[in-house]
PDB file of C-alpha atoms and ligand atoms in Angstrom:
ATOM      1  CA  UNK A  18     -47.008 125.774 127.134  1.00 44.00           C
ATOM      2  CA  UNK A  19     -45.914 128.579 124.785  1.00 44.00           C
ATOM      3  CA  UNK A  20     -49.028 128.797 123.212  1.00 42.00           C
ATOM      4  CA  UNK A  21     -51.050 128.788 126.283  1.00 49.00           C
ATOM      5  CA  UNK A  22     -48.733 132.044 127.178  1.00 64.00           C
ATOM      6  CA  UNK A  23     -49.747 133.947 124.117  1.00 83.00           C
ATOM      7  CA  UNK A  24     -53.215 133.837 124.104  1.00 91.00           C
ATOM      8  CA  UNK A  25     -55.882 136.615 126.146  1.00 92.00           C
ATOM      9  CA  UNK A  26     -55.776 135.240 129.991  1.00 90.00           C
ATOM     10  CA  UNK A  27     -59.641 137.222 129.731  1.00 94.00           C
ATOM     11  CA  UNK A  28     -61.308 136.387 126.602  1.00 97.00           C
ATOM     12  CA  UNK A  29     -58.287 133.486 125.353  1.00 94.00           C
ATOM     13  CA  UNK A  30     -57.999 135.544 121.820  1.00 95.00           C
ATOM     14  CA  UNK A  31     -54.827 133.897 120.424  1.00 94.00           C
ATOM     15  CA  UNK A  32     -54.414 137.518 118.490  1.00 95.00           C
ATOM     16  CA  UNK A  33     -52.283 139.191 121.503  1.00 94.00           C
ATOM     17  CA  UNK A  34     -49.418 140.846 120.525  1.00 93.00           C
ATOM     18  CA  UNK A  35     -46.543 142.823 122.724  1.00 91.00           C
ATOM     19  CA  UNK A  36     -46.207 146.596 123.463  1.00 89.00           C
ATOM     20  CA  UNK A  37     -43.071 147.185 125.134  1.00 86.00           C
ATOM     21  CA  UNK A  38     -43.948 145.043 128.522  1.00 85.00           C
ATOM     22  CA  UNK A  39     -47.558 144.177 128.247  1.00 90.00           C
ATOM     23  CA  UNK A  40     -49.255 142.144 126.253  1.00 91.00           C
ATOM     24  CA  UNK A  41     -52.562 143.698 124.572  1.00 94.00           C
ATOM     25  CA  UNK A  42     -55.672 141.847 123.357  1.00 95.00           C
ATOM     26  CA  UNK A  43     -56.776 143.313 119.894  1.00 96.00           C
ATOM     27  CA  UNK A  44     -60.692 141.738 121.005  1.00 96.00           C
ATOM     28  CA  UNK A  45     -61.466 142.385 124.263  1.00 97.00           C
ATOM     29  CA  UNK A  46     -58.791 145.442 124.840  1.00 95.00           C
ATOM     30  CA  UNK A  47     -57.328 143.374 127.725  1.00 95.00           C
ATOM     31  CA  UNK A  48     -53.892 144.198 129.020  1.00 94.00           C
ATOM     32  CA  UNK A  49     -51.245 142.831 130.941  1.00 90.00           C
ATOM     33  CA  UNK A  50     -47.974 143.065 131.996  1.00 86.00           C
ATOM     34  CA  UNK A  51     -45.588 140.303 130.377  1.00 71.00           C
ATOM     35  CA  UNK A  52     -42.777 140.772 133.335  1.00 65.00           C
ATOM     36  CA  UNK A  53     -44.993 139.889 135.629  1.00 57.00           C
ATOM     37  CA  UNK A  54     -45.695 136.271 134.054  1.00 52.00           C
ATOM     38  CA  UNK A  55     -42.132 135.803 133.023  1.00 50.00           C
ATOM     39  CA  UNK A  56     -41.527 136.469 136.925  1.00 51.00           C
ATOM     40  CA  UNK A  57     -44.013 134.099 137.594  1.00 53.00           C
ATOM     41  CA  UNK A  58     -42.694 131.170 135.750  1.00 52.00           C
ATOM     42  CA  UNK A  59     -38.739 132.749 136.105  1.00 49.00           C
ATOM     43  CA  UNK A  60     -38.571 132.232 139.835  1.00 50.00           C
ATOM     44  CA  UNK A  61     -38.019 129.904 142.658  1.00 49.00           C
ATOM     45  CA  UNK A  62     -41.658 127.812 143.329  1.00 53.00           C
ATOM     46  CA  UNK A  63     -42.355 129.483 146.826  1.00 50.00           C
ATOM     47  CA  UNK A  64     -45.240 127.582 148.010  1.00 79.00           C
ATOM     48  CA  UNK A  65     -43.334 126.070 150.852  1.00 93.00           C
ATOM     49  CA  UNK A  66     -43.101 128.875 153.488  1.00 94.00           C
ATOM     50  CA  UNK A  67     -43.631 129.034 157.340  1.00 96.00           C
ATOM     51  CA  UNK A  68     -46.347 130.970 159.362  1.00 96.00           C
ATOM     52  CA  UNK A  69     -43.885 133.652 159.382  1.00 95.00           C
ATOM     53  CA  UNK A  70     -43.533 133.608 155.312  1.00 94.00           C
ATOM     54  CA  UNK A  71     -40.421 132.110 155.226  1.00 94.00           C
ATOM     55  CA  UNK A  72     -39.552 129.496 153.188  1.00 94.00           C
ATOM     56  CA  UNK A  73     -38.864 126.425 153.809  1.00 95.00           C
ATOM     57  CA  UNK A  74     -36.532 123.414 152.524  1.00 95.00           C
ATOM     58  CA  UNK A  75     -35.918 119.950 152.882  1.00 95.00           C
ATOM     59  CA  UNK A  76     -34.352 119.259 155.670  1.00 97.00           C
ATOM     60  CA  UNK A  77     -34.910 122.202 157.590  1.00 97.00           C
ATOM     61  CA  UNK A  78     -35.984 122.564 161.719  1.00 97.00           C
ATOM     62  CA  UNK A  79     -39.139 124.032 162.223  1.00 97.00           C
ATOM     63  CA  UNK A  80     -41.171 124.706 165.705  1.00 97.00           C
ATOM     64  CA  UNK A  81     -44.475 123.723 165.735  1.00 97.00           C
ATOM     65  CA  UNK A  82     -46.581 127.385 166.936  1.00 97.00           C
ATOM     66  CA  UNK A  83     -49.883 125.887 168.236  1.00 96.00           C
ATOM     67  CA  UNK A  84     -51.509 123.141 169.783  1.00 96.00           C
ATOM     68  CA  UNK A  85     -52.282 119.733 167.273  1.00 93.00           C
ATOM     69  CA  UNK A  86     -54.093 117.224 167.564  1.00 89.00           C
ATOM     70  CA  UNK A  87     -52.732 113.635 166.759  1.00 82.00           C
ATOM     71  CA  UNK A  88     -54.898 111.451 167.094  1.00 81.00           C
ATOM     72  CA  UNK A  89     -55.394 111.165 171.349  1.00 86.00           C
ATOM     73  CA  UNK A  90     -52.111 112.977 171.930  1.00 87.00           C
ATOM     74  CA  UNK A  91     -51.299 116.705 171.237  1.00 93.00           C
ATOM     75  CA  UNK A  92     -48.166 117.957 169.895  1.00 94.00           C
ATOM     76  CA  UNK A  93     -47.750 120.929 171.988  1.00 95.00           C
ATOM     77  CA  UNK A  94     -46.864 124.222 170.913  1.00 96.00           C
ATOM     78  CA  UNK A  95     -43.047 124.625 170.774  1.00 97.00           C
ATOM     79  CA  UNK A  96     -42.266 121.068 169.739  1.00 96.00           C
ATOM     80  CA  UNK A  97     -38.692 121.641 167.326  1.00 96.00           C
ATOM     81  CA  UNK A  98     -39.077 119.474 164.561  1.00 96.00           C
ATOM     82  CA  UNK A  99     -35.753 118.593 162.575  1.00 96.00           C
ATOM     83  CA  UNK A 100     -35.079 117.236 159.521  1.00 97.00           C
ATOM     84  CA  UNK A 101     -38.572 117.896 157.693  1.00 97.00           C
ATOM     85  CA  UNK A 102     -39.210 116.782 154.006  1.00 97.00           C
ATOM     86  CA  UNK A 103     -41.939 118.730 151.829  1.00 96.00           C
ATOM     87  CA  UNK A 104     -44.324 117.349 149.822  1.00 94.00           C
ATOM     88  CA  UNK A 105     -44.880 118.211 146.766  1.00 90.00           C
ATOM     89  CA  UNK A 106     -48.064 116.488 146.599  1.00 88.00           C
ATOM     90  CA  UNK A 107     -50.071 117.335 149.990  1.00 88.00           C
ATOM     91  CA  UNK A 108     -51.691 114.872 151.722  1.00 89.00           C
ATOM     92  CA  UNK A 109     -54.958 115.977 153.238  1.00 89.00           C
ATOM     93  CA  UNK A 110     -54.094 119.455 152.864  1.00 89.00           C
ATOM     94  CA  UNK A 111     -50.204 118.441 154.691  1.00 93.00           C
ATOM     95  CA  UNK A 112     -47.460 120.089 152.944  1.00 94.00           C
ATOM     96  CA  UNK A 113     -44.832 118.711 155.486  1.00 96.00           C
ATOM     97  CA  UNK A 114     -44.094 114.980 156.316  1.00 97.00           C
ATOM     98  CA  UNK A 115     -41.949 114.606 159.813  1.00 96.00           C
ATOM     99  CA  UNK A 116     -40.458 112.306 162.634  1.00 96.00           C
ATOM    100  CA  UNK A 117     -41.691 114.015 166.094  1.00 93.00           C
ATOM    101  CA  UNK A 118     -39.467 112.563 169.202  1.00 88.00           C
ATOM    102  CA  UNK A 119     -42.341 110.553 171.360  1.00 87.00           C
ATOM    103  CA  UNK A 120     -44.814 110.755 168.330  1.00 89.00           C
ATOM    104  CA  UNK A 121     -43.480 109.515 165.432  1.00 91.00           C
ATOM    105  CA  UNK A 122     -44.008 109.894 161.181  1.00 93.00           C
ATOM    106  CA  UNK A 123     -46.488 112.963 160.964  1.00 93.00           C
ATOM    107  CA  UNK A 124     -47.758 115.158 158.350  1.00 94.00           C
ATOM    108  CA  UNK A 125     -47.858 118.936 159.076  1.00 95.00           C
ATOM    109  CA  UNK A 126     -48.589 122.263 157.652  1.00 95.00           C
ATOM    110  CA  UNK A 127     -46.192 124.751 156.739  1.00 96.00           C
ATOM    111  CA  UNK A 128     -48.735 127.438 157.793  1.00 95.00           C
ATOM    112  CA  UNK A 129     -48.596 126.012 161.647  1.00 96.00           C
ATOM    113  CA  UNK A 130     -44.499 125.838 162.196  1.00 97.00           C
ATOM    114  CA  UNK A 131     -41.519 128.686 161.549  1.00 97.00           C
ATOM    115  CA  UNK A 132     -38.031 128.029 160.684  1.00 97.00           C
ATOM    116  CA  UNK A 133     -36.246 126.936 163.717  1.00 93.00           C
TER     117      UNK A 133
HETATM  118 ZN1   ZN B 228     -58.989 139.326 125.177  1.00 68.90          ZN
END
């Protein structure tokens, strides 16, 4: 991991060194800003937010905010969905794995509901 940080993200020189708070590549003249991975790999994952940005946790209550298909039925705009778990492996592109009243176990997007 630590040596994959310290080498040129452009030309993968292993000869970076630090200048105050970026990184410089002797080879290719490549710099960066070091904060900016250290915030990267520092901070909360975030990949699990609403339409609205928002993020979301297990266990949360979304609404759903459009129309979806399941199957022969539609889930209809507006549906509250409580209790949802996230997946940190998607399935088919589904980030969200639910129980819908009158539907049952579904898989959702984050990018079609917003925090209840
Ligand atoms: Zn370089």
């Amino acid at each position: 991991m630590s040596a994959e940080k310290n080498t040129c993200p452009k030309c993968h020189s292993p000869y970076v060194y630090p200048d105050g708070h970026l990184w410089i590549c002797p080879e290719c003249s490549h710099e960066w800003s070091a904060d900016q991975e250290a915030a990267d790999s520092s901070g909360e994952p975030a990949q699990f937010v609403d339409a609205n940005g928002t993020p979301l946790q297990d266990g949360d209550s979304v609404t759903i905010i459009k129309n979806l298909k399941a199957g022969k039925e539609t889930i209809k705009s507006g549906t509250k969905v409580k209790n949802i778990k996230l997946l940190t492996e998607p399935v088919n592109g589904h980030d969200i794995s639910c129980k819908i009243a009158g539907h049952g176990s579904m898989y959702l997007k984050c990018s079609v509901v917003k925090k209840a």
